[in-house]
Coordinates of C-alpha atoms in Angstrom, one line a residue:
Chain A
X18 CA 34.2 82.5 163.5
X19 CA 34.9 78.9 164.8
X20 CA 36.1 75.9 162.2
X21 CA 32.8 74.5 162.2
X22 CA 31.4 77.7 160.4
X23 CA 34.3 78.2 158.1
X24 CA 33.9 74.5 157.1
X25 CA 29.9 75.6 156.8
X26 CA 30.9 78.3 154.2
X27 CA 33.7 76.8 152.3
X28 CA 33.7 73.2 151.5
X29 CA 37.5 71.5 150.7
X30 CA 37.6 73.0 147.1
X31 CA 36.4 75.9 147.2
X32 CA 39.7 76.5 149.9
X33 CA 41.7 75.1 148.2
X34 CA 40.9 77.9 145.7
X35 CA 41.3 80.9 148.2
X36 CA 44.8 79.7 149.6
X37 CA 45.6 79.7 145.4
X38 CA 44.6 83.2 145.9
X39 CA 47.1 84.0 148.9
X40 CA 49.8 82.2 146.8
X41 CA 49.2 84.8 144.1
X42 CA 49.2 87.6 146.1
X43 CA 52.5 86.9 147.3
X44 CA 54.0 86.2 144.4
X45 CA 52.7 89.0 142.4
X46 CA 50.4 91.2 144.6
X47 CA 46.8 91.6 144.8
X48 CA 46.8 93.7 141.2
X49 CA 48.0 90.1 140.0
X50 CA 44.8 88.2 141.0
X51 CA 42.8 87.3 138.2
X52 CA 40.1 84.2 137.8
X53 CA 43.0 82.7 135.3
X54 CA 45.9 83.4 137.2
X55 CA 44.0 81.8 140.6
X56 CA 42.6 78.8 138.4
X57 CA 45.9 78.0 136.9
X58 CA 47.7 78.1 140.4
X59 CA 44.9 76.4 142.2
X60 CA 45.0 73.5 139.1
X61 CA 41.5 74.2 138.5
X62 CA 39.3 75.1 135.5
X63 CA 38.3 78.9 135.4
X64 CA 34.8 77.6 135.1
X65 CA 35.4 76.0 138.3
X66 CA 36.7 79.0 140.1
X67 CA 33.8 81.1 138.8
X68 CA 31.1 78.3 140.0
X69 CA 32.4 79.6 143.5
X70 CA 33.8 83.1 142.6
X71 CA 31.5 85.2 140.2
X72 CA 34.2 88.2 140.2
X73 CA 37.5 88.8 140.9
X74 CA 37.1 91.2 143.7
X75 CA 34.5 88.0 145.5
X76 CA 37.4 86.2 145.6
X77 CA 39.7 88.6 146.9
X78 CA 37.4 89.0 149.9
X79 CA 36.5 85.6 150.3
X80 CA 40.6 85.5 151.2
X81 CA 41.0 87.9 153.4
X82 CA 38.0 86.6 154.8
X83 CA 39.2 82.8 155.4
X84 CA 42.8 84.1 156.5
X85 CA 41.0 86.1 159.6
X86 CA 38.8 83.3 160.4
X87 CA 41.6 80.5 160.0
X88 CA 43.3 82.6 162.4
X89 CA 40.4 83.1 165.1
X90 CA 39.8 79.1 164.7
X91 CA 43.3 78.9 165.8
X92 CA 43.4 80.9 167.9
X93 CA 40.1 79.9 169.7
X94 CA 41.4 76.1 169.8
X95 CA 44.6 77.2 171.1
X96 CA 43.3 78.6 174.4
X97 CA 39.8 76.7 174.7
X98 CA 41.2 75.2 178.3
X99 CA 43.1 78.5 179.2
X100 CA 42.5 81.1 181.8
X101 CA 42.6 84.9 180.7
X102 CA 46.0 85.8 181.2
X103 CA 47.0 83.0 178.5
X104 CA 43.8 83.7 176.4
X105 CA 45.2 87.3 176.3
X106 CA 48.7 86.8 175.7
X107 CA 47.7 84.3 172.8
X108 CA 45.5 86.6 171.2
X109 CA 47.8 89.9 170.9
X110 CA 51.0 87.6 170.2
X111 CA 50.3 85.1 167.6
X112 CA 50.4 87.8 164.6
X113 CA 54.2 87.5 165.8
X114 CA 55.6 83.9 165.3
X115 CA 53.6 84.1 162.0
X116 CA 55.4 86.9 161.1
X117 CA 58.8 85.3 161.7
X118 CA 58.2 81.9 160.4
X119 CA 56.2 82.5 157.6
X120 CA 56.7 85.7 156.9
X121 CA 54.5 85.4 153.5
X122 CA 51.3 85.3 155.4
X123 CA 52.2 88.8 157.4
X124 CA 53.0 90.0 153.8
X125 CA 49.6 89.0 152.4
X126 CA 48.0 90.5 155.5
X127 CA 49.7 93.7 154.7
X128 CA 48.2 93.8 150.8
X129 CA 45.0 93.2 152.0
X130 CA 45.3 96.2 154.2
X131 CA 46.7 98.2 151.4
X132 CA 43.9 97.5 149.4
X133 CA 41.4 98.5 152.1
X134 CA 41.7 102.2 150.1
X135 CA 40.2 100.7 146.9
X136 CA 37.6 98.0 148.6
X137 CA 35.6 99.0 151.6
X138 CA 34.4 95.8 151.7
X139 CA 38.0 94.6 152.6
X140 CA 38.1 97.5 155.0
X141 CA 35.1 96.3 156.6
X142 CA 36.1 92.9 156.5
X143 CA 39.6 93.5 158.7
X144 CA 37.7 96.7 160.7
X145 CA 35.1 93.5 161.7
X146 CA 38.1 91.4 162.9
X147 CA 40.1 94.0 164.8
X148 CA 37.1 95.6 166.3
X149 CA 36.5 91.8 167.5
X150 CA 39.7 91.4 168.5
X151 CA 39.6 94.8 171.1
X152 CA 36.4 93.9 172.8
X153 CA 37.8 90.2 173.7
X154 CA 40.5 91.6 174.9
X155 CA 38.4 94.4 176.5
X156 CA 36.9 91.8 177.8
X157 CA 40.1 89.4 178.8
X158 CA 41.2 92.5 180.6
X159 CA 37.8 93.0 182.6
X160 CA 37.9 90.0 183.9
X161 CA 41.7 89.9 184.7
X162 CA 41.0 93.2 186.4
X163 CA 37.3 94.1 187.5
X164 CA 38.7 97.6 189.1
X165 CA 40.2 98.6 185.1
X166 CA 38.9 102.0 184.5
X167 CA 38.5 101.9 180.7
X168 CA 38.5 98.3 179.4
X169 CA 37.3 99.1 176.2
X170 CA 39.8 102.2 175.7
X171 CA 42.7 99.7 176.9
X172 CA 41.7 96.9 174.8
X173 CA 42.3 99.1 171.7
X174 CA 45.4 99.9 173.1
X175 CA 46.9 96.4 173.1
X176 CA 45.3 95.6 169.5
X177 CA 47.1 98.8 168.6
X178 CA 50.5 97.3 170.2
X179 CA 49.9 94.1 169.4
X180 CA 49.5 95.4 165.4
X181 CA 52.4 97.6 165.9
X182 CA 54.9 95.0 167.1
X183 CA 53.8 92.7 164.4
X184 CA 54.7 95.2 161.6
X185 CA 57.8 95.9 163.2
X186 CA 58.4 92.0 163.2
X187 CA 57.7 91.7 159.6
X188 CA 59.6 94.6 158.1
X189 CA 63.0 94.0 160.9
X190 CA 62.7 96.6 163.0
X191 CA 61.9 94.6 166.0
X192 CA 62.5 90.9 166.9
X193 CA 60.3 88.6 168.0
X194 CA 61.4 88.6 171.7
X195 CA 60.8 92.6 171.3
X196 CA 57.7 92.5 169.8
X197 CA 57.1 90.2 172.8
X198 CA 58.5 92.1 175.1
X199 CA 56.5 94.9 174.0
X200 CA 53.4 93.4 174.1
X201 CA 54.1 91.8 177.6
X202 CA 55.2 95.6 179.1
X203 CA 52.0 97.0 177.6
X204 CA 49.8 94.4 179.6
X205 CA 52.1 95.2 182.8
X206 CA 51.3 99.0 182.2
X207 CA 47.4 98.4 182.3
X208 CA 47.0 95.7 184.7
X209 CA 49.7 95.3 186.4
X210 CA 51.8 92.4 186.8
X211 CA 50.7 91.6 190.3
X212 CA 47.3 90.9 188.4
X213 CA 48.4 88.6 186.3
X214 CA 49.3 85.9 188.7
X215 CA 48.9 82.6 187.1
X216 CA 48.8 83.6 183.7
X217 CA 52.4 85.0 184.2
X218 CA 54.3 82.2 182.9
X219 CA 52.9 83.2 179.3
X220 CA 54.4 87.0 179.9
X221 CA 57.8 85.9 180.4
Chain B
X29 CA 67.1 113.2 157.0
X30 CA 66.1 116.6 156.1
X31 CA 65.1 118.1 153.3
X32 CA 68.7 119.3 152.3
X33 CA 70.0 115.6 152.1
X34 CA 66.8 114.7 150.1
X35 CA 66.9 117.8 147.9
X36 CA 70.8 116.4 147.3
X37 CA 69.7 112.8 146.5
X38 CA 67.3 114.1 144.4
X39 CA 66.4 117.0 142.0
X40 CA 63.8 117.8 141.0
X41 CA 63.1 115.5 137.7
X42 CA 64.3 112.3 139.6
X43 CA 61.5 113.6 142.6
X44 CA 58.5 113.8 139.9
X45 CA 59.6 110.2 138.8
X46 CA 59.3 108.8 142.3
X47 CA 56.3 110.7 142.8
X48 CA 54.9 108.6 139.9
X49 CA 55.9 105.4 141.1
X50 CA 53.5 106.5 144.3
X51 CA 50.6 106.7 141.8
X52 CA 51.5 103.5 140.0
X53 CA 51.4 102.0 143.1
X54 CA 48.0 103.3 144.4
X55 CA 46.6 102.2 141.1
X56 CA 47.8 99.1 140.4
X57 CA 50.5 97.6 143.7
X58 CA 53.5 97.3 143.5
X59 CA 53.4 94.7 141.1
X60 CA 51.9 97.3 138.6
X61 CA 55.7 98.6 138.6
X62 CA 57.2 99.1 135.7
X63 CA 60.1 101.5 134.1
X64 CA 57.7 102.0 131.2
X65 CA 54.4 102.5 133.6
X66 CA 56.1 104.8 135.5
X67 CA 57.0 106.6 132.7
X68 CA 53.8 106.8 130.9
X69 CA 52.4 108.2 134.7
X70 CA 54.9 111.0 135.0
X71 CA 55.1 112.6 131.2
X72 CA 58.5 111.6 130.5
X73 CA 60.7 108.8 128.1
X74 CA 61.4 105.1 129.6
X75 CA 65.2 106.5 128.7
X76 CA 64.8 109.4 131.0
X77 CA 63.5 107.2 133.5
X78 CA 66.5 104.7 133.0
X79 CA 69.0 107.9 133.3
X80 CA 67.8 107.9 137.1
X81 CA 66.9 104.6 138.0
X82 CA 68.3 101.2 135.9
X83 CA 65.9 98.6 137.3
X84 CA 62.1 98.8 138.7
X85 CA 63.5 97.5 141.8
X86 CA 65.6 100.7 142.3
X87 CA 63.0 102.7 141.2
X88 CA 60.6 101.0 144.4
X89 CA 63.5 101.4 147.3
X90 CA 64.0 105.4 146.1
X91 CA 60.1 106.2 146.0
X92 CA 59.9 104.3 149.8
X93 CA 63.2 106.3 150.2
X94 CA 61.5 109.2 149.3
X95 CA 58.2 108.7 151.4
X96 CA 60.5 107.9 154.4
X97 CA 62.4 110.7 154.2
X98 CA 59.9 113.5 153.6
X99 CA 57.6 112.3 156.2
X100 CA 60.9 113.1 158.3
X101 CA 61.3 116.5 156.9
X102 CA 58.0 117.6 157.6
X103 CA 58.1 115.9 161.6
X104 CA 60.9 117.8 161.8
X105 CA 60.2 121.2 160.4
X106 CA 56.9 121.1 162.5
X107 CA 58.4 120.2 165.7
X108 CA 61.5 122.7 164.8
X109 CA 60.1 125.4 167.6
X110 CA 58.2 122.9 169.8
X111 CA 59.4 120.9 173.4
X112 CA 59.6 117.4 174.0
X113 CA 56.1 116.9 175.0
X114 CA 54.5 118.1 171.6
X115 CA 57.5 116.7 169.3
X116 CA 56.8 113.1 170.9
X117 CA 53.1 113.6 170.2
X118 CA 53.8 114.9 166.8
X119 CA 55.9 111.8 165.9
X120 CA 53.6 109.5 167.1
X121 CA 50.0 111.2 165.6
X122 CA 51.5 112.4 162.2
X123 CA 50.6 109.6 160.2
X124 CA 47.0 109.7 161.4
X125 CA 45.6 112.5 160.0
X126 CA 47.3 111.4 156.8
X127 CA 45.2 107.7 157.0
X128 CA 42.1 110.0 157.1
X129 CA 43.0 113.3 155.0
X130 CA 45.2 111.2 152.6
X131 CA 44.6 107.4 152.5
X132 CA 46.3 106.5 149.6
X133 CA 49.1 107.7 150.7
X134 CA 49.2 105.3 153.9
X135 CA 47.9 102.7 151.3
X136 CA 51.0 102.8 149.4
X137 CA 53.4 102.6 152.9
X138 CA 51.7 99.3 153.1
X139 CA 52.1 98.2 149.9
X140 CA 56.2 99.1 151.0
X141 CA 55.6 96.8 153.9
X142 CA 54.1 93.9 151.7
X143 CA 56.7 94.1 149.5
X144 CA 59.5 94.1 152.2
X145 CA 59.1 90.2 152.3
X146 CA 60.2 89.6 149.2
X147 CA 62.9 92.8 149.0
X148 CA 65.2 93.0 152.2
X149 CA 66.2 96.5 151.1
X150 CA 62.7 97.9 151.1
X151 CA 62.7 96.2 154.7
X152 CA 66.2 97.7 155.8
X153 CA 64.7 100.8 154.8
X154 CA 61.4 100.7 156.7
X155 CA 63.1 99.0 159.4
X156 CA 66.2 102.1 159.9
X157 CA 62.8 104.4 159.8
X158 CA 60.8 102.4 162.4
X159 CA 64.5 101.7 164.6
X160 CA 64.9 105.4 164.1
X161 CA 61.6 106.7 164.9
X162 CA 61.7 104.5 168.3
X163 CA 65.3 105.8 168.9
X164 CA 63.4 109.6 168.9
X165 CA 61.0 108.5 171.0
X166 CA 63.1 106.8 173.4
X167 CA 65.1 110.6 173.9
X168 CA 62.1 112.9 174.5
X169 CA 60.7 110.1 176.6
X170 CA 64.1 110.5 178.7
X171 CA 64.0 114.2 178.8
X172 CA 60.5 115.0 179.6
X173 CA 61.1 111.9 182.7
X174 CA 65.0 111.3 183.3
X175 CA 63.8 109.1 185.6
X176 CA 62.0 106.5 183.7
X177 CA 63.3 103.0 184.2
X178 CA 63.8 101.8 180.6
X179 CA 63.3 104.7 177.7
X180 CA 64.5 102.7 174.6
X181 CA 61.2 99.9 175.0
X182 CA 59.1 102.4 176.2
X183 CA 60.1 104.2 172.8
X184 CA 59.8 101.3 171.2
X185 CA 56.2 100.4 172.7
X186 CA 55.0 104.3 171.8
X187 CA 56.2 103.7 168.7
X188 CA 54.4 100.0 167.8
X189 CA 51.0 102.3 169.4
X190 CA 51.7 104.6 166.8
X191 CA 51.5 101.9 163.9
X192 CA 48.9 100.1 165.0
X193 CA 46.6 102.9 165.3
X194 CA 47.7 104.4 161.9
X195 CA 46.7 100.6 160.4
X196 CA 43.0 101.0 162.3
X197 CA 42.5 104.3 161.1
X198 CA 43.2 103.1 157.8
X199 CA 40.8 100.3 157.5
X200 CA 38.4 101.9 159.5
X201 CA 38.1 100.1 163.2
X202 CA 39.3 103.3 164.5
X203 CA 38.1 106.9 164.1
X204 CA 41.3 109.3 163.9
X205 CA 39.6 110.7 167.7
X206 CA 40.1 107.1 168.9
X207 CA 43.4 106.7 167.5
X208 CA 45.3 110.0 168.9
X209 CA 43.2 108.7 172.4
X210 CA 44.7 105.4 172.0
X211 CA 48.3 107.3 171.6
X212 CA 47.9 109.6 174.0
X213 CA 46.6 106.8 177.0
X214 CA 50.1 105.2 175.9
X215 CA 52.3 108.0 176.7
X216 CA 50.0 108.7 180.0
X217 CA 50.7 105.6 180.8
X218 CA 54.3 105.8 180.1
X219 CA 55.1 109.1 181.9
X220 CA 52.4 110.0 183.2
X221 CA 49.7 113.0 183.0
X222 CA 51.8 115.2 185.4
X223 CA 55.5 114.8 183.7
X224 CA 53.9 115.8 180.2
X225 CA 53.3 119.3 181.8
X226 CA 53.2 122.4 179.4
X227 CA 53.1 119.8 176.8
X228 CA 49.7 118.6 177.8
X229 CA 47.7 121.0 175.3
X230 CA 48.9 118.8 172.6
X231 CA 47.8 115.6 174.3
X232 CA 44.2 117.0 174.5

């Protein structure tokens, strides 16, 4: 989802609402959003939050929604005049500074996935954006490597990395220049570094 | 940690008490935590509770503790009799069926990892797990290919594979099939079809 539709969907107050809800779910977990408790934090009226937000389980979508669009805006701005190579890199590493700069958005990430059990439409939500996210990178890797056997199969394989380092990031197992590491030796693995040519400056 | 040094941590009182924090957490996060929830879940008096555990916050480490450590005892009772191939593939598949058979249960690890933001010790926990896990990995890797160039990132790349196809299984953009094929293209590409040898049965 680009900016533009984002913008479309949620006009300045209504976001400012929804990043009131990622505020309360980091300070006291998704069981913790309420209408109330996202009104009082946002400085709004409930009647205000429920003139965007009928219910509170809209509004915890609508969140998890905006977070995984904010971050394809982001990251489609970020490499709109890069080749793969970069595009690639970008797209399975940026979970990663997030996670150690401000590691309360990673943590919010991480309730939204636990609370994929209770609400399959938060399933399907983040299922949506990491099915996305393989087949760019499916494609990304197609075009870096026309002779790739299984792009699809492979893309899903760096998702799977790229979502593995990031936990790893979050919780301390791994540092960032691991996680990177990581990521970068999983790309080397399917296509080779020899393939990468002038996108290899990002897989240092 | 085996079961012994579990058992010894905790009898079997102290283990229905963590057990109940599990629930509390599936129903309501970890913010739902409470001495007196957790006692009202598992049948017994807040003071009973308190005899084990003085704060929620101890209460939260032991039940991730718990989780931790008896998803070890059961990798390594199942692997007991097996060879490197099908112990690696063991350690990097067993949460899967679990995100399908058992979601809540993977529901709750992520609550764990939510939480680890705001509680270093959850994180120091999860992270001696993950660090752990990789540091497996990174042996079998060794013994079924003494050759392999660099076995501790490989182990920890298998391992970041691992988790991120658990967390698509568990909201849904993989299929548990997909998952283990994501897994078991990793470790192909790792050490290749041929080294996995009598092993390869399990890496159907």
């Amino acid at each position: 989802m680009t900016d533009q539709a984002s913008l479309r969907r949620h006009d300045q107050k209504s976001t400012e609402i929804l990043l009131a809800v990622w505020r309360v779910i980091a300070e006291r977990g998704i069981s913790g959003v309420t209408i109330r408790a996202v009104a009082a934090r946002a400085g709004v009226s409930v009647g205000r939050v429920q003139h965007y937000f009928a219910t509170k389980d809209e509004l915890i979508r609508a969140s998890a929604d905006l977070m995984i669009s904010a971050a394809e805006s982001i990251h489609t701005e970020a490499t709109a005049a890069t080749g793969p190579a970069a595009e690639l890199w970008d797209l399975l590493t940026h979970p990663i500074p997030h996670a150690s700069a401000s590691p309360t958005g990673t943590a919010v990430f991480y309730s939204f996935v636990a609370d994929s059990v209770r609400d399959p439409q938060i399933a399907a939500i983040l299922a949506s954006a990491k099915s996305g996210a393989a087949e760019r990178a499916a494609a990304l890797l197609a075009q870096l490597d026309p002779d790739l056997p299984d792009p699809d199969a492979a893309g899903r394989e760096l998702i799977a990395v790229s979502d593995g380092a990031t936990l790893g990031t979050l919780i301390g197992s791994l540092n960032p220049d691991q996680a990177r590491a990581v990521i970068g030796s999983a790309i080397s693995r399917i296509i080779g570094e020899d393939v990468i040519g002038a996108g290899s400056q990002h897989l240092a």
